[in-house]
XYZ file of C-alpha atoms in Angstrom:
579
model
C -55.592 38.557 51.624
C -57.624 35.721 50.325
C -61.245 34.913 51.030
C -63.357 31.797 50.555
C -65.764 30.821 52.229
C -66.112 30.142 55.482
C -65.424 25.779 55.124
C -62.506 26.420 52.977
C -58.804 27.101 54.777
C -57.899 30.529 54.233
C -53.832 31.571 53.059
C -51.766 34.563 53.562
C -48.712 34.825 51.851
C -46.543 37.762 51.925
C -43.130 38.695 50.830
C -40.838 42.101 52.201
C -40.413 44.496 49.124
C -36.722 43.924 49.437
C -36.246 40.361 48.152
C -38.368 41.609 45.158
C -34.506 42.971 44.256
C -33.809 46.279 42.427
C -36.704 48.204 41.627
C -36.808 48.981 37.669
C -37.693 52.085 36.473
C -38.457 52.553 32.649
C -38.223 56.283 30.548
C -38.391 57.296 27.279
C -34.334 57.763 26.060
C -32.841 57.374 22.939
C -29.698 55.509 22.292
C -26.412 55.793 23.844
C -22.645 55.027 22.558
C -21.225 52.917 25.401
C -17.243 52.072 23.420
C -16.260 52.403 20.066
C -13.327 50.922 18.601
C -11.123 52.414 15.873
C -9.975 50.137 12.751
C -6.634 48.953 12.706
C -5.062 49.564 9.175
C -2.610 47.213 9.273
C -5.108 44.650 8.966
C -7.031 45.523 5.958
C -4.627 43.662 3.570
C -6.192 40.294 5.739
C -9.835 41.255 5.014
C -11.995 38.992 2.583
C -14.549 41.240 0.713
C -17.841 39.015 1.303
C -20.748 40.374 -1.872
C -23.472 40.309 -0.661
C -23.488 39.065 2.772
C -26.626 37.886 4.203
C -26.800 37.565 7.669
C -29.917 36.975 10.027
C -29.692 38.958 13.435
C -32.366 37.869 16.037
C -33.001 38.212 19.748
C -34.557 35.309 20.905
C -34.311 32.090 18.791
C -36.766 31.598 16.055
C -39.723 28.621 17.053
C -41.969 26.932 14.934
C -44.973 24.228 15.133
C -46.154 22.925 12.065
C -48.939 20.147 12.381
C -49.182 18.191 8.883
C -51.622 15.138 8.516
C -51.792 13.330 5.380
C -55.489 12.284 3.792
C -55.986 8.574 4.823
C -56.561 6.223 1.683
C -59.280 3.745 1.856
C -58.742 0.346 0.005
C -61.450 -1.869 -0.746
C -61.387 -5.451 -2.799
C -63.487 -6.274 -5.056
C -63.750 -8.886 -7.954
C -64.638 -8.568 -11.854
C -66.148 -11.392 -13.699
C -65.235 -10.388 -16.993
C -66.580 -12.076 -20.387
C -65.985 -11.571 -24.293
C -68.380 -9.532 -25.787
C -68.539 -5.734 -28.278
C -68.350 -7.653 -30.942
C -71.200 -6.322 -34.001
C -74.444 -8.243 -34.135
C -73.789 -9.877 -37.575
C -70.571 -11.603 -35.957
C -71.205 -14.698 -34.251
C -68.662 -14.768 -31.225
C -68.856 -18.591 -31.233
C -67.521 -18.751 -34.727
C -63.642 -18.772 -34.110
C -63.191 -17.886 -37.847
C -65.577 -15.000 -38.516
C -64.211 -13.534 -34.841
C -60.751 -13.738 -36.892
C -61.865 -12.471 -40.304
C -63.327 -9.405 -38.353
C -60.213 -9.226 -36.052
C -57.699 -9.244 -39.428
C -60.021 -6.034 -40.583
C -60.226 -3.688 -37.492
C -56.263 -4.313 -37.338
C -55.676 -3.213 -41.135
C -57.673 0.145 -39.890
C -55.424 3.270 -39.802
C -57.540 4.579 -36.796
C -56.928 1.498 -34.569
C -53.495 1.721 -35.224
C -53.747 5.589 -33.746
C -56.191 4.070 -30.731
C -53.459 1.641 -29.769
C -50.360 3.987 -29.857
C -52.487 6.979 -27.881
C -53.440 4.251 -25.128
C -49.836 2.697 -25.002
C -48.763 5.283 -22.247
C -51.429 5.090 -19.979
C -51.453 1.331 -20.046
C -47.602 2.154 -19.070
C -48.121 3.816 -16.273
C -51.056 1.533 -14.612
C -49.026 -1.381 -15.169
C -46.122 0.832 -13.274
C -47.836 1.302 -10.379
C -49.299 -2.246 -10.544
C -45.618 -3.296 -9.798
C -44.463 -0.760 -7.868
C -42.789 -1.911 -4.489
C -44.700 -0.788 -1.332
C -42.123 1.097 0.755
C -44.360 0.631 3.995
C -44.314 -3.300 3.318
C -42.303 -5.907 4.991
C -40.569 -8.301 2.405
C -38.748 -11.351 3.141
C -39.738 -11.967 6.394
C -39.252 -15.521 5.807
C -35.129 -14.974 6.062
C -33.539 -15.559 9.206
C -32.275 -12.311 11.205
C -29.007 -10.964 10.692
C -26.477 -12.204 13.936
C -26.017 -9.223 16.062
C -22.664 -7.038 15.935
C -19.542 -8.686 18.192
C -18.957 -6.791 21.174
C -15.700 -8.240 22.849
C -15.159 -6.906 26.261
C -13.081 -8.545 29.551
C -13.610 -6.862 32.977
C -13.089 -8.352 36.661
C -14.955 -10.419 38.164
C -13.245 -10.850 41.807
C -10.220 -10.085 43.591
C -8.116 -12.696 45.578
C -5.681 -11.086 48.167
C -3.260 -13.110 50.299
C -3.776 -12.303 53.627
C -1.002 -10.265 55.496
C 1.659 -10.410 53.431
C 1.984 -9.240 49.276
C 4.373 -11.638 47.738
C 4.063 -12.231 44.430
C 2.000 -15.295 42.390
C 4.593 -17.501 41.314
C 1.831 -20.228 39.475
C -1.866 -20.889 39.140
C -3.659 -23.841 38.498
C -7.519 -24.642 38.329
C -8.623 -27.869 39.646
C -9.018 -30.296 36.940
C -12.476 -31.569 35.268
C -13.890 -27.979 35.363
C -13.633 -27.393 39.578
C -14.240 -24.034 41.149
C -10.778 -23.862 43.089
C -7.947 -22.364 42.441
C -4.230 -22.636 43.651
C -2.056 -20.218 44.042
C 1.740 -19.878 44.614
C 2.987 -17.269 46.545
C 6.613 -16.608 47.315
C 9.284 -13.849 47.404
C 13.105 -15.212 45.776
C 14.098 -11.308 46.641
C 17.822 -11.383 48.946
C 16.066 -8.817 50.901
C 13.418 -10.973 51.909
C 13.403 -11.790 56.010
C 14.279 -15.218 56.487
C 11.223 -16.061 58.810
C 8.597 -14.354 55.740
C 5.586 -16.665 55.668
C 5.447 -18.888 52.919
C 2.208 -19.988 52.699
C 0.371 -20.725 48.946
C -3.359 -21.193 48.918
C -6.313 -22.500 47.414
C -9.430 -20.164 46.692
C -12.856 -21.221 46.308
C -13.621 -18.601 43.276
C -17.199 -18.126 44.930
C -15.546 -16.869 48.262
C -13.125 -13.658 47.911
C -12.994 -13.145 51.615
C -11.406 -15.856 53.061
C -8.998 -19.340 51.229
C -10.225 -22.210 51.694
C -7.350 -23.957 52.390
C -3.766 -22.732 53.562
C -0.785 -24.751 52.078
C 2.560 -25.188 54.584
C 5.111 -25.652 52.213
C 8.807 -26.129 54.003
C 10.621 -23.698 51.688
C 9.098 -21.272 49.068
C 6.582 -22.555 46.397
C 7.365 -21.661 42.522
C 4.950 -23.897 40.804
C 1.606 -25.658 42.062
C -0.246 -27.708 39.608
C -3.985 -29.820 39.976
C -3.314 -33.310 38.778
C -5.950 -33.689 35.892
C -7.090 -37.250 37.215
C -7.346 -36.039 41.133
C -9.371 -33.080 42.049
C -7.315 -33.486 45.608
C -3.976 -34.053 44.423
C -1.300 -31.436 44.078
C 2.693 -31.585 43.239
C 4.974 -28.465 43.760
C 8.581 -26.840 43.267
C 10.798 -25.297 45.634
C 13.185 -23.095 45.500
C 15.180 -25.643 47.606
C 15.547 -27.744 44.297
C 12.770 -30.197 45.714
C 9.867 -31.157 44.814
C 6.756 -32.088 46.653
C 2.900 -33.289 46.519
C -0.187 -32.315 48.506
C -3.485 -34.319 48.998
C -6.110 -31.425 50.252
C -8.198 -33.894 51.941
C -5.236 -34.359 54.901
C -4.418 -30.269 55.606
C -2.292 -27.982 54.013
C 1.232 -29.949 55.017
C 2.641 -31.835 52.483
C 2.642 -35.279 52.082
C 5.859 -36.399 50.589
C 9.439 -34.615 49.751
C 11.930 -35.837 47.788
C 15.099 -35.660 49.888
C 17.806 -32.936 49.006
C 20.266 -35.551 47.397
C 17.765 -36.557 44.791
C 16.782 -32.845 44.335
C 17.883 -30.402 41.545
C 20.935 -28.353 42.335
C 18.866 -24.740 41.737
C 15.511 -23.588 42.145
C 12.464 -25.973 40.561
C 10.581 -23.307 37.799
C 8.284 -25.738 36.674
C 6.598 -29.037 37.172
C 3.876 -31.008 35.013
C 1.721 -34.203 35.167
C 2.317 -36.627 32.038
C 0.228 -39.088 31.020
C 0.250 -42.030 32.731
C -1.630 -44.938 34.073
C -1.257 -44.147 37.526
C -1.800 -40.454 37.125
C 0.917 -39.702 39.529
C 4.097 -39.255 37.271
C 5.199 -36.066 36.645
C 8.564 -33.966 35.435
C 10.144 -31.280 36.605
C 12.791 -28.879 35.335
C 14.903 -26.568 36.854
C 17.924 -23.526 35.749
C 20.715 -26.073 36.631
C 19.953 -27.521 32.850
C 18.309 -30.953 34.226
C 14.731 -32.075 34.140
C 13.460 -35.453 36.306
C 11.021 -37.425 36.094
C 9.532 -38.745 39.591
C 6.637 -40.856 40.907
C 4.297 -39.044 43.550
C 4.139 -42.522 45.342
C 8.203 -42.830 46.177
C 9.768 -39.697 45.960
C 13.039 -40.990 46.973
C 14.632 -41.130 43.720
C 13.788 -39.579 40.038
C 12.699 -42.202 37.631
C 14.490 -40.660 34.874
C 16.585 -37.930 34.110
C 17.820 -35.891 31.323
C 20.521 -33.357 30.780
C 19.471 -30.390 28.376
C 22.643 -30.389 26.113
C 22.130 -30.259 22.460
C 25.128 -32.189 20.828
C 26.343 -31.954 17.201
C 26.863 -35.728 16.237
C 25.116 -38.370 17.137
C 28.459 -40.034 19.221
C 28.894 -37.037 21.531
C 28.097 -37.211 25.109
C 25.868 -34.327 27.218
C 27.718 -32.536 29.889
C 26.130 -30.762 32.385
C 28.642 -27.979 33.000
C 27.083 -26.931 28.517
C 23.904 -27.203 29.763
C 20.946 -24.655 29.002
C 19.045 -23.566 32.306
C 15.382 -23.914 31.710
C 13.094 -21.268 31.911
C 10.004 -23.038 30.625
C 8.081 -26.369 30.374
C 5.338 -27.643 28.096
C 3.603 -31.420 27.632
C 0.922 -32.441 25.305
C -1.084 -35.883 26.847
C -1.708 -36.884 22.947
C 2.021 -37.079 22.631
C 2.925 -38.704 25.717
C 7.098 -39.014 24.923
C 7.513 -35.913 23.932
C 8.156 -32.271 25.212
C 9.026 -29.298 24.836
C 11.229 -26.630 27.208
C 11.872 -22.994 26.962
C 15.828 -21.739 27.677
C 16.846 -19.120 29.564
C 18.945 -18.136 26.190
C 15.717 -17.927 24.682
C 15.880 -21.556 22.588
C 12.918 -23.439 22.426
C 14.266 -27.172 22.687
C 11.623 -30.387 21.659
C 12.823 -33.581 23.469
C 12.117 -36.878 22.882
C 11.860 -39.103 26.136
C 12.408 -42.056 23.908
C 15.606 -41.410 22.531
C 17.998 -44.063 22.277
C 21.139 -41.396 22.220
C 21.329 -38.267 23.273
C 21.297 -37.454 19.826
C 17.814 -38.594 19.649
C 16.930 -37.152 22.834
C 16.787 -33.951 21.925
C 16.350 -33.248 18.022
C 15.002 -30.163 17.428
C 15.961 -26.325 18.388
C 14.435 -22.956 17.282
C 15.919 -19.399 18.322
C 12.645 -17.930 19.872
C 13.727 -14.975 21.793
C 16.623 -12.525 23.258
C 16.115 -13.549 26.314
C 14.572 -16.043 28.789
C 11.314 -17.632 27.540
C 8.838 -17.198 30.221
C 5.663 -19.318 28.240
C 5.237 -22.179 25.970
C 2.761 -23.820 25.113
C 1.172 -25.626 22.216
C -2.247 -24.914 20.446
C -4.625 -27.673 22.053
C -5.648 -28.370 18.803
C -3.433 -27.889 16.466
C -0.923 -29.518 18.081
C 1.807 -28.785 15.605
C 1.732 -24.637 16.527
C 3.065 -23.787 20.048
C 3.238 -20.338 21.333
C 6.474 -18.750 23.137
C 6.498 -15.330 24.764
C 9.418 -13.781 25.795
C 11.314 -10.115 25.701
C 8.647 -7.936 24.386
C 6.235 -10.374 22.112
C 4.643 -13.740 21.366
C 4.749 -15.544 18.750
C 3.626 -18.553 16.599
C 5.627 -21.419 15.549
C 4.848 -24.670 13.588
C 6.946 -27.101 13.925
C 7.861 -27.249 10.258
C 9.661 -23.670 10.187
C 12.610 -23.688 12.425
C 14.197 -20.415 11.662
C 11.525 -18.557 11.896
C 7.726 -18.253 13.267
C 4.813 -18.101 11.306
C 2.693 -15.593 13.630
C 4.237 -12.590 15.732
C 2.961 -10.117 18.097
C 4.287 -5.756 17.718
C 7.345 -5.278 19.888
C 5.105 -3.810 23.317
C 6.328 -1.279 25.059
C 6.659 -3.060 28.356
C 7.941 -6.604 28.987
C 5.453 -9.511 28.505
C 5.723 -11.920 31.424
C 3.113 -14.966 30.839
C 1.117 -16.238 27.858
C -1.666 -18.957 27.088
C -4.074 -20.443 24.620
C -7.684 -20.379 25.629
C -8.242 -22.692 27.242
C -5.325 -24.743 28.832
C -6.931 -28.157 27.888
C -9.891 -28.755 25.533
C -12.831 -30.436 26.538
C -14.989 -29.564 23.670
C -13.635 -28.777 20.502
C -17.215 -27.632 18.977
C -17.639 -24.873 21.212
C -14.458 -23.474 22.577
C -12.165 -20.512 21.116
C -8.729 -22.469 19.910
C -7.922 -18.882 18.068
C -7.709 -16.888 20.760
C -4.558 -16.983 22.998
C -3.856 -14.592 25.915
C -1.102 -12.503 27.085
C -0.123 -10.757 30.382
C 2.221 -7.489 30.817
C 4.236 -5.476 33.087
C 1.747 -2.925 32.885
C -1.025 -4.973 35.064
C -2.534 -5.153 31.371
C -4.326 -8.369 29.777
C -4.423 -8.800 26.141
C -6.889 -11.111 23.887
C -5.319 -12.011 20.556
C -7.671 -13.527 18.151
C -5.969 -14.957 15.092
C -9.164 -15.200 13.138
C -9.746 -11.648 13.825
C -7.080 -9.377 14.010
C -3.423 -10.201 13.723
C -1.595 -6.862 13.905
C -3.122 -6.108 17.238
C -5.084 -7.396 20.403
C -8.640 -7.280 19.544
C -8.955 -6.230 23.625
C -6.382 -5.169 25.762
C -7.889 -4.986 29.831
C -6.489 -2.863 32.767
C -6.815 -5.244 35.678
C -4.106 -3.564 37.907
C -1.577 -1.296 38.184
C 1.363 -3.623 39.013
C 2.592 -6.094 36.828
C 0.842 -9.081 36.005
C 3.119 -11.983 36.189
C 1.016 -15.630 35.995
C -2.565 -16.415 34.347
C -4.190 -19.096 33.820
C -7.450 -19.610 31.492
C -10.352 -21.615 33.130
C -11.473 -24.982 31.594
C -14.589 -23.268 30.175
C -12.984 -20.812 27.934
C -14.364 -17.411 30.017
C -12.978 -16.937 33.263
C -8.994 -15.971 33.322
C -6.727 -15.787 36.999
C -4.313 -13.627 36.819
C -1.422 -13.169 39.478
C -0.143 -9.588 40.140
C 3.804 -8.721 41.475
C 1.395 -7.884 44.898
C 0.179 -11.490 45.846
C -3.417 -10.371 44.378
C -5.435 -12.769 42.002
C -7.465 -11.040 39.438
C -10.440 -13.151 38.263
C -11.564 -11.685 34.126
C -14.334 -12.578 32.838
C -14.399 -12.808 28.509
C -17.465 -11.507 26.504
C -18.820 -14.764 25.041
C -17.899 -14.130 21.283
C -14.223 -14.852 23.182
C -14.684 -17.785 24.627
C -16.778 -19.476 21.772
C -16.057 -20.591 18.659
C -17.813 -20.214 15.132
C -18.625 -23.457 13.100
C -16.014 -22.525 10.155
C -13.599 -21.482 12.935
C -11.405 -24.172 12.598
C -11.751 -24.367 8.785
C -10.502 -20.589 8.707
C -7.797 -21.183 11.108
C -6.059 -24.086 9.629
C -6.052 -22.160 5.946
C -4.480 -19.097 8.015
C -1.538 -21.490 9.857
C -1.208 -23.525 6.538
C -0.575 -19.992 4.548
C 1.580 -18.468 6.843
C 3.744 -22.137 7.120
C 3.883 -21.932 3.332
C 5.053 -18.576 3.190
C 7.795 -18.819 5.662
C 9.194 -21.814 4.186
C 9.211 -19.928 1.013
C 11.384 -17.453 2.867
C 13.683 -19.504 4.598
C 14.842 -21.506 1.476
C 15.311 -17.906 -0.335
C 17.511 -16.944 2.597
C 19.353 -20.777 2.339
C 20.212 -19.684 -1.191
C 21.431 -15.999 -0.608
C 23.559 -17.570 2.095
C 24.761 -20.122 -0.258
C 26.076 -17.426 -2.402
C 27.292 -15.334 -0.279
C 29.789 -17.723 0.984
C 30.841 -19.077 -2.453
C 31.596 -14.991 -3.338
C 33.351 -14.853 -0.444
C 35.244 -18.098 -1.080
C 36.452 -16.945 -4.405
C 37.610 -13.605 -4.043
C 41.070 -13.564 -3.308
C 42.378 -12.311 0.740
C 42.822 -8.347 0.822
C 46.730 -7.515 2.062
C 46.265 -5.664 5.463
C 47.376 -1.907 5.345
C 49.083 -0.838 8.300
C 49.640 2.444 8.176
C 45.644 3.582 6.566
C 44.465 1.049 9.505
C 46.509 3.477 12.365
C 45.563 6.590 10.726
C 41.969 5.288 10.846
C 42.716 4.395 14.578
C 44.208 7.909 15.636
C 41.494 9.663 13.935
C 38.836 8.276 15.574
C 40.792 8.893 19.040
C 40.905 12.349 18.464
C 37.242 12.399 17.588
C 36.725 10.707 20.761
C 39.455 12.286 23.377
C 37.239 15.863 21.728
C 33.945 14.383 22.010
C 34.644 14.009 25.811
C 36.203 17.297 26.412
C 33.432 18.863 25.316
C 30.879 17.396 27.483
C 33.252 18.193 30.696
C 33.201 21.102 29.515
C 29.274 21.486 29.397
C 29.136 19.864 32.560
C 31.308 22.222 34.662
C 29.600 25.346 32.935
C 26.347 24.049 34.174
C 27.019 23.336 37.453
């Protein structure tokens, strides 16, 4: 008990004697062996005799405080007027000659000579210190700082989910002129699909996650959607009817025109584009059936134009459709406005020529891209001479110079790549905007950032957005924001640190020596491969035909069916003892 006085409050506190715990008792005993364990000989020849061994053994761990304060030094300024003088009394300082005569004598003296050399090394050392460098100093302040270390880094932003159903994107396109909206093509080619499945698309206000702002009706299901660049309202899209149709946003989400099914391609529209015009409603559109049209948004009754993709070998053969290569991909430049390029589903990248006067002419050039389908193409916004192609399991760079090989290729990846793009799509300010970079969905729900300038052997970020695959993106306008459209129906809005999205001053400098080497280089290789070619066939020319020999050739062949008919005995015979 506690006592104050009487104003103060007055606490008891107590405690039982049991949640003290075990009472400890302490006695005087000396030491005790608890175990001892017996040396193994067998394991003396692995000892290391260690002489002498110092080792400290402590309890607790050893602390120190040591205090240490340096004397402060005091500096003070102060100024020496200093004039000529210690010269004898029958010298006259004025005189410059007697001041020399006299100077010319102590000089000849043996004990000046001793004077100098004994003060030489204490001059030495004051004028040492005199230009010794001040470690606690700041020099140089006047240089500008050094730029801060790049830190490139993509993450998500927002999530778009279609409501009800999970279909999967099909296309994306951002509304032209820098616009906040994005549309969004939704539909499911799957045999197993009901035939009454929705098949709506929308278009997402990128501020709003919760809700589209505005549902398109399509009559059959949507495979592309694209903004026109001159109308923020104004959409065209392909159907997997073979038609193709256009949307103004400002009258609902039904469509305002369709071309009939006569005029319409005979399989499934993959792709459709704006081209330049001076209406700003013409676009193309290309399809698998190996035909691409070219139609007016203001009479969709009948293509203006049409072209059969059918390379030819002379200039007086004629296409045929039944030789033609089903398209898998479709790029336009507006700076070249008769000329295109498509992607094959053989994995040929074709260039066309809108003008051509024979088909011939029409279609010129051909480069073997990929094993399989080419599912992007694109050329560099500004340098319009490289395009890249992805397809099978990488992307690559091609010029239009080299076409046997490309200049710039990606690792073979693990998993398929399914979309790729330049950042950005279209290039509204070359000063400011990353023309190096160029990105790349996967199967993995991964997206990569390649940055030519940076790294070439590898992406320079590679972002989980999802676990499904990613099959559509497309880069924003402004060179930071990416959509990308997941096998679910789910939108994935990344966001680009901002040494990604902008570009240096020498950027462009450095990139066009990088293209310009690696185009030298590869021609260099091509024409070495032209002349081993060359000679190969002229050796084979010359050498005279082997005779055939019958009998080694069906020895050969009933050896090897005895190595086979064994081969496959024994793994029956594996398989029935296992099971």
């Amino acid at each position: 008990m506690e006592k104050q006085e009487k104003t103060d409050v007055t606490y008891e506190y107590s405690m039982r004697r049991r949640q003290f715990g075990k009472q400890t008792f302490f006695s005087d005993q000396g030491p005790e062996l608890c175990v001892s364990i017996a040396s193994n000989p067998a394991m003396y020849p692995n000892y290391i005799l260690r002489n002498p061994v110092d080792v400290e053994i402590q309890n607790t761990g050893t602390m120190s405080e040591h205090y240490v304060n340096s004397v402060r030094v005091e500096y003070t300024s102060s100024g020496v007027n200093h004039v000529e003088g210690g010269w004898p009394k029958d010298i006259n300082m004025n005189d410059p000659e007697a001041t020399q005569r006299y100077r010319r004598k102590i000089e000849k003296d043996d004990s000046y000579i001793h004077a100098v050399m004994h003060l030489a090394h204490s001059m030495e050392h004051n004028i040492l210190q005199n230009n010794a460098i001040d470690m606690y100093q700041t020099y140089y302040s006047e240089l500008p700082d050094l730029p801060p270390v790049e830190r490139s880094s993509c993450h998500t932003v927002n999530v778009y989910r279609e409501p009800g159903a999970r279909r999967p994107v099909r296309a994306l396109s951002w509304q032209a002129d820098g616009g906040a909206r994005l549309a969004a093509a939704h539909a499911a080619v799957d045999l197993r699909t009901p035939a009454r499945a929705p098949q709506h698309s929308y278009i997402w206000d990128i501020e709003n996650a919760n809700a589209p702002e505005l549902i398109l009706k399509p009559p059959h299901p949507l495979l592309d959607l694209q903004y026109n660049p001159r109308d923020q309202h104004t959409l065209v899209g392909g159907f997997l009817s073979g038609q193709v149709g256009w949307w103004d946003t400002r009258r609902g989400g039904e469509p305002v025109a369709l071309c009939p099914p006569h005029a319409a391609h005979r399989e499934l529209v993959r792709n459709v584009l704006f081209i330049n015009s001076k209406t700003g409603a013409e676009f193309f559109s290309s399809s698998p059936d190996g035909v691409i049209k070219w139609w007016d948004a203001r009479n969709l009754n009948e293509p203006t134009d049409t072209m059969i993709i059918d390379i030819v070998k002379t200039p007086t053969d004629t296409q045929n459709i039944a030789n033609a290569y089903g398209v898998s991909a479709l790029e336009y430049e507006p700076t070249i406005p008769t000329r295109f390029m498509v992607g094959t589903e053989s994995g040929l990248i074709i260039g066309g020529n809108r003008k051509g006067k024979t088909a011939f002419e029409k279609l010129p050039t051909k480069y073997e891209a990929h094993l399989g389908p080419v599912y992007a193409l694109q050329r560099n916004p500004t340098f319009l001479k490289n395009f890249l192609t992805v397809g099978d399991w990488t992307a690559r760079v091609w010029s239009e110079d080299c076409r046997e090989s490309s200049i710039i290729w990606t690792y073979s990846h693990q998993t398929k790549l399914t979309d790729g793009a330049w950042n950005p799509m279209r290039l509204w300010n070359i000063y400011y905007l990353k023309f190096s970079l160029f990105l790349v969905t996967q199967w993995d729900g991964c997206l990569s950032c390649w940055d030519l300038l940076r790294r070439q052997n590898a992406p320079l970020v590679t972002a989980q957005l999802c676990d499904e695959p990613l099959l559509r993106l497309r880069p924003h306008e402004t060179g930071v924001l990416v959509a990308c459209g997941s096998s679910k129906g789910t939108v994935y809005l990344a966001e680009l640190s901002q040494n990604l999205g902008t570009a240096d001053k020498n950027d462009k400098q450095l990139l066009t020596h990088i293209l310009e080497r690696e185009n030298k280089r590869e021609r260099i290789l091509e024409a070495r491969m032209r002349e081993l070619r060359l000679k190969m066939r002229q050796e084979r020319d010359a050498a005279p035909p082997a005779e055939p020999d019958s009998a080694h050739a069906d020895s050969d062949l009933a050896e090897a069916t005895a190595e086979y008919t064994q081969a496959v005995d024994e793994q029956l015979n594996n398989y029935s003892n296992s099971t």
